[in-house]
Coordinates of C-alpha atoms and ligand atoms in Angstrom, one line a residue:
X252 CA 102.0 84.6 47.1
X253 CA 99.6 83.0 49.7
X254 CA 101.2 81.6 52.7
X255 CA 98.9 79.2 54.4
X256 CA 99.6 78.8 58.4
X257 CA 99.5 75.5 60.6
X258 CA 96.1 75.0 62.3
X259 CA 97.7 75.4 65.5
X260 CA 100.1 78.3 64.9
X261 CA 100.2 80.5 67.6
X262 CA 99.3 84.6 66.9
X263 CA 103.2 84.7 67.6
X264 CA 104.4 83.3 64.5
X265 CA 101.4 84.7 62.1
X266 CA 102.7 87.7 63.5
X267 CA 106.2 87.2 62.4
X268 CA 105.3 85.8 59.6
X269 CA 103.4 89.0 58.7
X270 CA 106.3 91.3 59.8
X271 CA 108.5 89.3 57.4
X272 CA 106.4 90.0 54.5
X273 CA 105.6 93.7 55.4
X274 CA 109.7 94.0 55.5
X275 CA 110.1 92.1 51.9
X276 CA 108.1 95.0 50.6
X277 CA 104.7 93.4 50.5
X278 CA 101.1 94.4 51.6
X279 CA 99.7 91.6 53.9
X280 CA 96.0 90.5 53.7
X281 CA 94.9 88.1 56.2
X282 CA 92.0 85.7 55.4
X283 CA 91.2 83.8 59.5
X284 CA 89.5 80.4 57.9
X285 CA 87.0 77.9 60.8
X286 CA 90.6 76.0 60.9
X287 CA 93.9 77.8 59.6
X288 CA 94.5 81.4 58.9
X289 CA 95.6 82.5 55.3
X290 CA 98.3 85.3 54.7
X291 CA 97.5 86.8 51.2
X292 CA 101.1 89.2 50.5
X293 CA 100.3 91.0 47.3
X294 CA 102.3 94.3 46.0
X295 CA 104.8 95.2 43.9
X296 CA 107.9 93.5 45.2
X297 CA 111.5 93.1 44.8
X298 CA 112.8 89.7 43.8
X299 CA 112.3 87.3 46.8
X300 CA 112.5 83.2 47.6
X301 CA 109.3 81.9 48.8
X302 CA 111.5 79.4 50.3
X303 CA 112.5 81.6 53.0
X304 CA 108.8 81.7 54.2
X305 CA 108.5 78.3 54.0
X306 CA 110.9 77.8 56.6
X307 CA 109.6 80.4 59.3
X308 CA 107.9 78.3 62.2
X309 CA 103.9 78.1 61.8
X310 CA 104.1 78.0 58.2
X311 CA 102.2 74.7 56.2
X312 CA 102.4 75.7 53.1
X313 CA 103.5 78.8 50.7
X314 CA 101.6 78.9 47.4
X315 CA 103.2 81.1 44.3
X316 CA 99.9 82.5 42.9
X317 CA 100.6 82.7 38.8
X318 CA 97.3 84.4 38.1
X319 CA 97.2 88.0 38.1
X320 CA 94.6 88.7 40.8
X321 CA 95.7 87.2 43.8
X322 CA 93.2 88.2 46.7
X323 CA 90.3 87.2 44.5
X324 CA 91.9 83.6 43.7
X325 CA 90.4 80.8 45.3
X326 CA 93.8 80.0 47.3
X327 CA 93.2 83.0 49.2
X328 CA 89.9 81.6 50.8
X329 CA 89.4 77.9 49.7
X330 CA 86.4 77.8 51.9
X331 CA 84.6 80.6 50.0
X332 CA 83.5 84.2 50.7
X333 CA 80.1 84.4 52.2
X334 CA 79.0 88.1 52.3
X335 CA 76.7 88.8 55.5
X336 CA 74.1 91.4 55.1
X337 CA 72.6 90.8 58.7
X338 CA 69.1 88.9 60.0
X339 CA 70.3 86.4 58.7
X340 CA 70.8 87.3 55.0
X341 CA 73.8 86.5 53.4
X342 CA 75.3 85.9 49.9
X343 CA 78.0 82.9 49.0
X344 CA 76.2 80.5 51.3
X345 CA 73.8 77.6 51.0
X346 CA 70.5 80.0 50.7
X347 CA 70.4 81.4 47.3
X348 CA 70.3 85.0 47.3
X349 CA 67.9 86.7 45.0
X350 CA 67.3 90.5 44.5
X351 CA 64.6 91.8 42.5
X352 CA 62.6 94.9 41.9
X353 CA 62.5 97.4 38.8
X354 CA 65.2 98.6 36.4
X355 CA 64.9 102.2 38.2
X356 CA 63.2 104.1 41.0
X357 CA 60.0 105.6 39.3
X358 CA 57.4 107.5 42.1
X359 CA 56.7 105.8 45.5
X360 CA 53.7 104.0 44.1
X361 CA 55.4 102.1 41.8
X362 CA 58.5 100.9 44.0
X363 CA 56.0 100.3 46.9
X364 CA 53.8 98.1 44.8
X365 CA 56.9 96.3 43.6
X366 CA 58.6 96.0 47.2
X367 CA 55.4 94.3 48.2
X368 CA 55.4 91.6 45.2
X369 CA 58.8 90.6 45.4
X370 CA 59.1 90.3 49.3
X371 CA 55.9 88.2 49.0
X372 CA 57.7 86.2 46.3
X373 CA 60.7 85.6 48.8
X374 CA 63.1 87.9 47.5
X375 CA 65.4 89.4 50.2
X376 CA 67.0 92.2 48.9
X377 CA 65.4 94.8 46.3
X378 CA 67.5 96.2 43.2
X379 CA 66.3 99.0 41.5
X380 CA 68.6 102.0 40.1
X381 CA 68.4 106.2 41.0
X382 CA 71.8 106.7 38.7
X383 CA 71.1 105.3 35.3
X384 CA 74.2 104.8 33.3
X385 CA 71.7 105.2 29.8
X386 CA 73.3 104.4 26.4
X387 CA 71.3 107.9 24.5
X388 CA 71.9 110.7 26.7
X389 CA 68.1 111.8 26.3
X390 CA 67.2 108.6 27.7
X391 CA 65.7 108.9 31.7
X392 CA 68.7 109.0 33.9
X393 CA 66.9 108.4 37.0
X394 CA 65.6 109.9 40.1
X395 CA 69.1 110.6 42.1
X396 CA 69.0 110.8 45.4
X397 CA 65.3 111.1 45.6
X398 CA 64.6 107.9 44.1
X399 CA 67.3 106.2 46.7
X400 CA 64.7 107.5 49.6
X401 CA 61.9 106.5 47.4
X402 CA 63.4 103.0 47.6
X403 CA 64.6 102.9 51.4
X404 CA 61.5 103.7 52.3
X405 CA 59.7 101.0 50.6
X406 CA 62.3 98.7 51.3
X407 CA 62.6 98.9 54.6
X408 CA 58.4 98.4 54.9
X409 CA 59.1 95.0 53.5
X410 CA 62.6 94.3 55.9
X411 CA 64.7 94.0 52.3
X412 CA 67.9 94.6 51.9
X413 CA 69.0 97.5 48.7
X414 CA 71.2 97.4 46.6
X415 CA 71.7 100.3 43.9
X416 CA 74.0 101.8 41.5
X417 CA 76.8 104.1 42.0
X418 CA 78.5 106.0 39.2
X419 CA 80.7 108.1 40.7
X420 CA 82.7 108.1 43.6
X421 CA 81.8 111.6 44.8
X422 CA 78.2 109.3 45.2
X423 CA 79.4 107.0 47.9
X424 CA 78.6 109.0 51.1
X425 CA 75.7 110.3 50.1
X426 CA 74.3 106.7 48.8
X427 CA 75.7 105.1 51.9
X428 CA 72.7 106.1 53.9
X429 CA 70.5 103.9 51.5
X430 CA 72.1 101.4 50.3
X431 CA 72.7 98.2 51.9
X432 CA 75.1 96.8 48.5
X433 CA 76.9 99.7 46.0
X434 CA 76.5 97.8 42.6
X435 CA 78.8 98.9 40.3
X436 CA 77.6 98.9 36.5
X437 CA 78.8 96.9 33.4
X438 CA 79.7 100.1 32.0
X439 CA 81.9 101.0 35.3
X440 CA 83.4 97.7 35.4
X441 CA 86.8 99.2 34.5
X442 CA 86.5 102.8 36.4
X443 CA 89.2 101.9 38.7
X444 CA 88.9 105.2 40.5
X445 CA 85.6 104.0 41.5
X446 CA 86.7 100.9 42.7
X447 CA 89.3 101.6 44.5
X448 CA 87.0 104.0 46.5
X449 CA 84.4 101.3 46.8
X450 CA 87.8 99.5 48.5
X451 CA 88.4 102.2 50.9
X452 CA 84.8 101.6 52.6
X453 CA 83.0 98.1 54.0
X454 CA 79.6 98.3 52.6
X455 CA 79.3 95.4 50.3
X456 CA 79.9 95.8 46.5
X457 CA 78.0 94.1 43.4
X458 CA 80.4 94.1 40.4
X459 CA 78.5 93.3 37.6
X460 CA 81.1 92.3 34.4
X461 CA 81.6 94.3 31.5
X462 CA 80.1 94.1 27.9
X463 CA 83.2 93.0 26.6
X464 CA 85.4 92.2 29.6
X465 CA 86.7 88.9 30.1
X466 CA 86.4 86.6 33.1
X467 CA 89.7 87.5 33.9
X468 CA 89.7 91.4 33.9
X469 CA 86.5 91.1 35.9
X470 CA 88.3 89.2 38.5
X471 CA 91.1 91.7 38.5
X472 CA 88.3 94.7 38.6
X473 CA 87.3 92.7 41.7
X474 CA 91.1 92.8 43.2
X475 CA 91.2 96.4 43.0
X476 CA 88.4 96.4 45.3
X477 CA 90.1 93.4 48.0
X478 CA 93.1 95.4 47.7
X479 CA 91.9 98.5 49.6
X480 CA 90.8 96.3 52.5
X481 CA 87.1 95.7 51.4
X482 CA 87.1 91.6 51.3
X483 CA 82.6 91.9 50.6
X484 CA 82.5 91.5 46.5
X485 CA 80.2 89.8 44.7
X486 CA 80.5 88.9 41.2
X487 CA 77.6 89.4 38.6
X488 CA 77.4 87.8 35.2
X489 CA 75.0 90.1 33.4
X490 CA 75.4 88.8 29.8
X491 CA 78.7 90.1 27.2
X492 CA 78.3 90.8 23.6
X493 CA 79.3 88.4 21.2
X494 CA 79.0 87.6 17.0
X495 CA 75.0 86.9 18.2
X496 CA 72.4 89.5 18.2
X497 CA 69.4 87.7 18.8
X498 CA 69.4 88.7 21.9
X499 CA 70.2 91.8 23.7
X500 CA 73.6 90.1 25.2
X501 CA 74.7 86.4 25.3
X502 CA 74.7 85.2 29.4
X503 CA 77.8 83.5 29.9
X504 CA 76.1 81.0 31.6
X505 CA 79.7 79.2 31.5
X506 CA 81.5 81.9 33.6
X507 CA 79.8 80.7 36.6
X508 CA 81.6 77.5 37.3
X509 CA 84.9 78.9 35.7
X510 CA 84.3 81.6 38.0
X511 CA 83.9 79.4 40.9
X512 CA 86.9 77.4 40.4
X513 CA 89.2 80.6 39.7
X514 CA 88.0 82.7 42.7
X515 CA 86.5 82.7 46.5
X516 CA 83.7 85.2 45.4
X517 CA 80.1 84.4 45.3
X518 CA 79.0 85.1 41.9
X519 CA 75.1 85.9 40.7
X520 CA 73.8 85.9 37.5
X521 CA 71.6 88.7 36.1
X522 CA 69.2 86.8 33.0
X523 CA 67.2 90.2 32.7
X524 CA 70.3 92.2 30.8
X525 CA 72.1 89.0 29.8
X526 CA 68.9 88.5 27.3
X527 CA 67.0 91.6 27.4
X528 CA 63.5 89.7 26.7
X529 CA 61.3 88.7 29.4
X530 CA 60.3 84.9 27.8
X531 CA 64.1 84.3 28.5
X532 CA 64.8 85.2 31.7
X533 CA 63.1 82.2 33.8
X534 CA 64.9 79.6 31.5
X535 CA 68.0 81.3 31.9
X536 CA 67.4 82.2 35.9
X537 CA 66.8 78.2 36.2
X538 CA 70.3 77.6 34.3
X539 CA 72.3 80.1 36.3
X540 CA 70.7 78.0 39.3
X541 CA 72.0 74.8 38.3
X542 CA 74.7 75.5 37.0
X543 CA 75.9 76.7 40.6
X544 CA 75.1 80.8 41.1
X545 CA 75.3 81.7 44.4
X546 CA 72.0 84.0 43.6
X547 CA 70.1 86.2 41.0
X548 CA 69.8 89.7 40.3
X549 CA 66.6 90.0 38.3
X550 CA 64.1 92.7 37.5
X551 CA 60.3 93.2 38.5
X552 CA 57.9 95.8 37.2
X553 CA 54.3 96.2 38.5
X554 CA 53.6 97.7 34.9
X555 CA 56.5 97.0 32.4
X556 CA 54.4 98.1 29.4
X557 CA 55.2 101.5 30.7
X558 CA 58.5 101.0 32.8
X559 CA 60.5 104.0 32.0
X560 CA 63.4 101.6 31.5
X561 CA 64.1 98.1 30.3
X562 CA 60.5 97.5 30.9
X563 CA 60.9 94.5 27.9
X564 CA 63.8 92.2 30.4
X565 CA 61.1 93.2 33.2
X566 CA 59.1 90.1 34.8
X567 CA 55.5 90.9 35.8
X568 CA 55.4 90.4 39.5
X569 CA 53.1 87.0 38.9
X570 CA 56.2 86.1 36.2
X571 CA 58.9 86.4 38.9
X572 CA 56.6 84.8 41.7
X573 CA 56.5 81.4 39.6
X574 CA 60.3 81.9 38.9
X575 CA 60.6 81.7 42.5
X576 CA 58.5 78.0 43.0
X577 CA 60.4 76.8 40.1
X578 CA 63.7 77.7 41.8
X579 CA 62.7 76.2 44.9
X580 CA 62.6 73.0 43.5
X581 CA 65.9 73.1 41.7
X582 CA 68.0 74.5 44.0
X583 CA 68.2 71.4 46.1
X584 CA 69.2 69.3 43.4
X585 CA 72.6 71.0 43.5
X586 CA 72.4 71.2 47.3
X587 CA 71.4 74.7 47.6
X588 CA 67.8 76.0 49.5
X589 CA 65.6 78.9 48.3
X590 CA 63.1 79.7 51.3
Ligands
LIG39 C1 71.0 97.6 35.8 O1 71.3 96.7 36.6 O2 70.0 98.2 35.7 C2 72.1 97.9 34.8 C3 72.2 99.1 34.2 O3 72.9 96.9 34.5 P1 74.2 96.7 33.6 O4 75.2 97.6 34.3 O5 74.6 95.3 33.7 O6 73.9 97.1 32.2
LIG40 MN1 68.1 97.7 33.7

């Protein structure tokens, strides 16, 4: 249930309002919009009338939420999430956010050199994985915590933002002095232990969907996150595997406006797994665009002949640098800016 207050309700009656649904047996989230705060009351709950909170003074309007995930549905915060990284970064809004760099942390040469291309491109936040959740075992499994100081350091030469993969929740504190964004893996999509710790702390959180998982289980993989207090998700269409095999994974390039219109969360699309060939990922990165993603996740090598992972999906840095002048010119054209 979302209870959505007057404009000009006084702190008074949110608070009673709150109190009310604290004693019904529900948690109470509160969402403070530019003009009207929203109460999100989520749990599990004995049987209740949603008149009765209709009735209590302050109160506009009570909405019965049918969908499973609640705090992740776009009643909770018409207006839209907009994730704040700082300096004026942020991800939801009208600037399209795009983080790029290689599929993993290699030696400082190679994430240096790639730092440089991709901040020069106007990228503003650099992904690139120290954890590597590998399909063979024998496959590299990246650098650990190495590779994370690897990457802040070159990071921070260019003022971008990281954002990196966490596998584990015994992970978190250490990676919490590198990373600015904890991106949680298709594969990890459904480790709910992990995401309820990712809940239980307010660095942001990149939840990229599962292989096989559908829009709505991503979504609810999302509310396990909202429900321990972290409210900073963003949503990452990385491609699900379907009767095709042409291509690595098909990019459900769909899932974006579905995605928009079911929940407050900005959602990016990531056209380097969801195709796994490097021709395919500017088309696709144009479509994503258009079709309304609030960013891209996309990867960069300096030398992807010889990237010790997914160097085949990896742009060259000249590649992703003409991406970025081709999304420049459509991002206005569905009123969004690149700079
Ligand atoms: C990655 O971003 O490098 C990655 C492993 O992605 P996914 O979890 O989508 O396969
Ligand atoms: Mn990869």
């Amino acid at each position: 249930m979302v209870i959505v207050m007057h404009e000009d309700a006084t702190d008074e009656q949110i608070q009673r309002v709150i109190d009310r649904v604290v004693a019904s047996g529900f948690d109470v989230h509160r969402s403070t919009g530019a003009s009207h705060t929203v109460l999100g009351a989520v749990g599990v709950h004995r049987d209740f009338d949603h008149r009765d909170f209709e009735l209590l003074e302050g109160v506009r309007e009570v909405i019965r939420i049918t969908q499973p995930f609640k705090l992740a549905s776009r009643h909770f915060k018409p207006e839209g999430t907009i994730v704040d990284l700082g300096r004026g970064v942020t991800i939801g809004g009208r600037e399209l956010a795009v983080a790029a760099g290689p599929c993993s942390v290699e030696s400082p040469e190679q994430i240096n050199t790639v730092a440089e291309c991709v901040a020069k491109a106007g990228a503003k936040i650099m992904r690139a994985g120290a954890f590597k959740p590998r399909t063979s075992p024998y496959a590299f499994q990246g650098l650990g915590e190495k590779g994370l100081q690897m990457l802040r350091i070159a990071a921070d030469k260019q003022k971008l933002f990281v954002v990196s993969e966490v596998m584990d929740p015994s992970q978190i504190h250490m990676m919490s002095q590198y990373v600015d964004i904890f991106q949680v893996g298709a594969r990890n999509m459904q480790n709910y232990f992990l995401l309820r710790a990712l809940g239980e702390q307010q660095k942001p959180v990149l939840l990229k969907r599962g292989m096989s998982a559908t829009i709505e289980e991503l979504l609810l993989s999302a509310e396990y996150i909202l429900s321990g207090g972290n409210y900073n998700v963003v949503l990452c269409e990385r491609g699900i595997r379907t009767f095709e095999n042409y291509l690595r994974n098909t990019l459900d390039i769909a899932a974006i406006p579905v995605i928009k219109k079911l929940s407050h969360l900005p959602i990016v699309a990531d056209p380097s797994h969801g195709t796994g060939r490097r021709d395919k990922v500017p088309p696709m990165a144009r479509a994503a665009v258009a079709a309304g993603a609030d960013g891209l996740l996309i990867e960069v090598h300096n030398d992807p002949d010889h990237a010790l992972s997914d160097g085949a999906q990896s742009l060259t840095p000249l590649e992703f640098s003409q991406l970025m002048g081709e999304l420049r010119i459509i991002a206005p054209a569905v009123d969004r800016h690149l700079s």
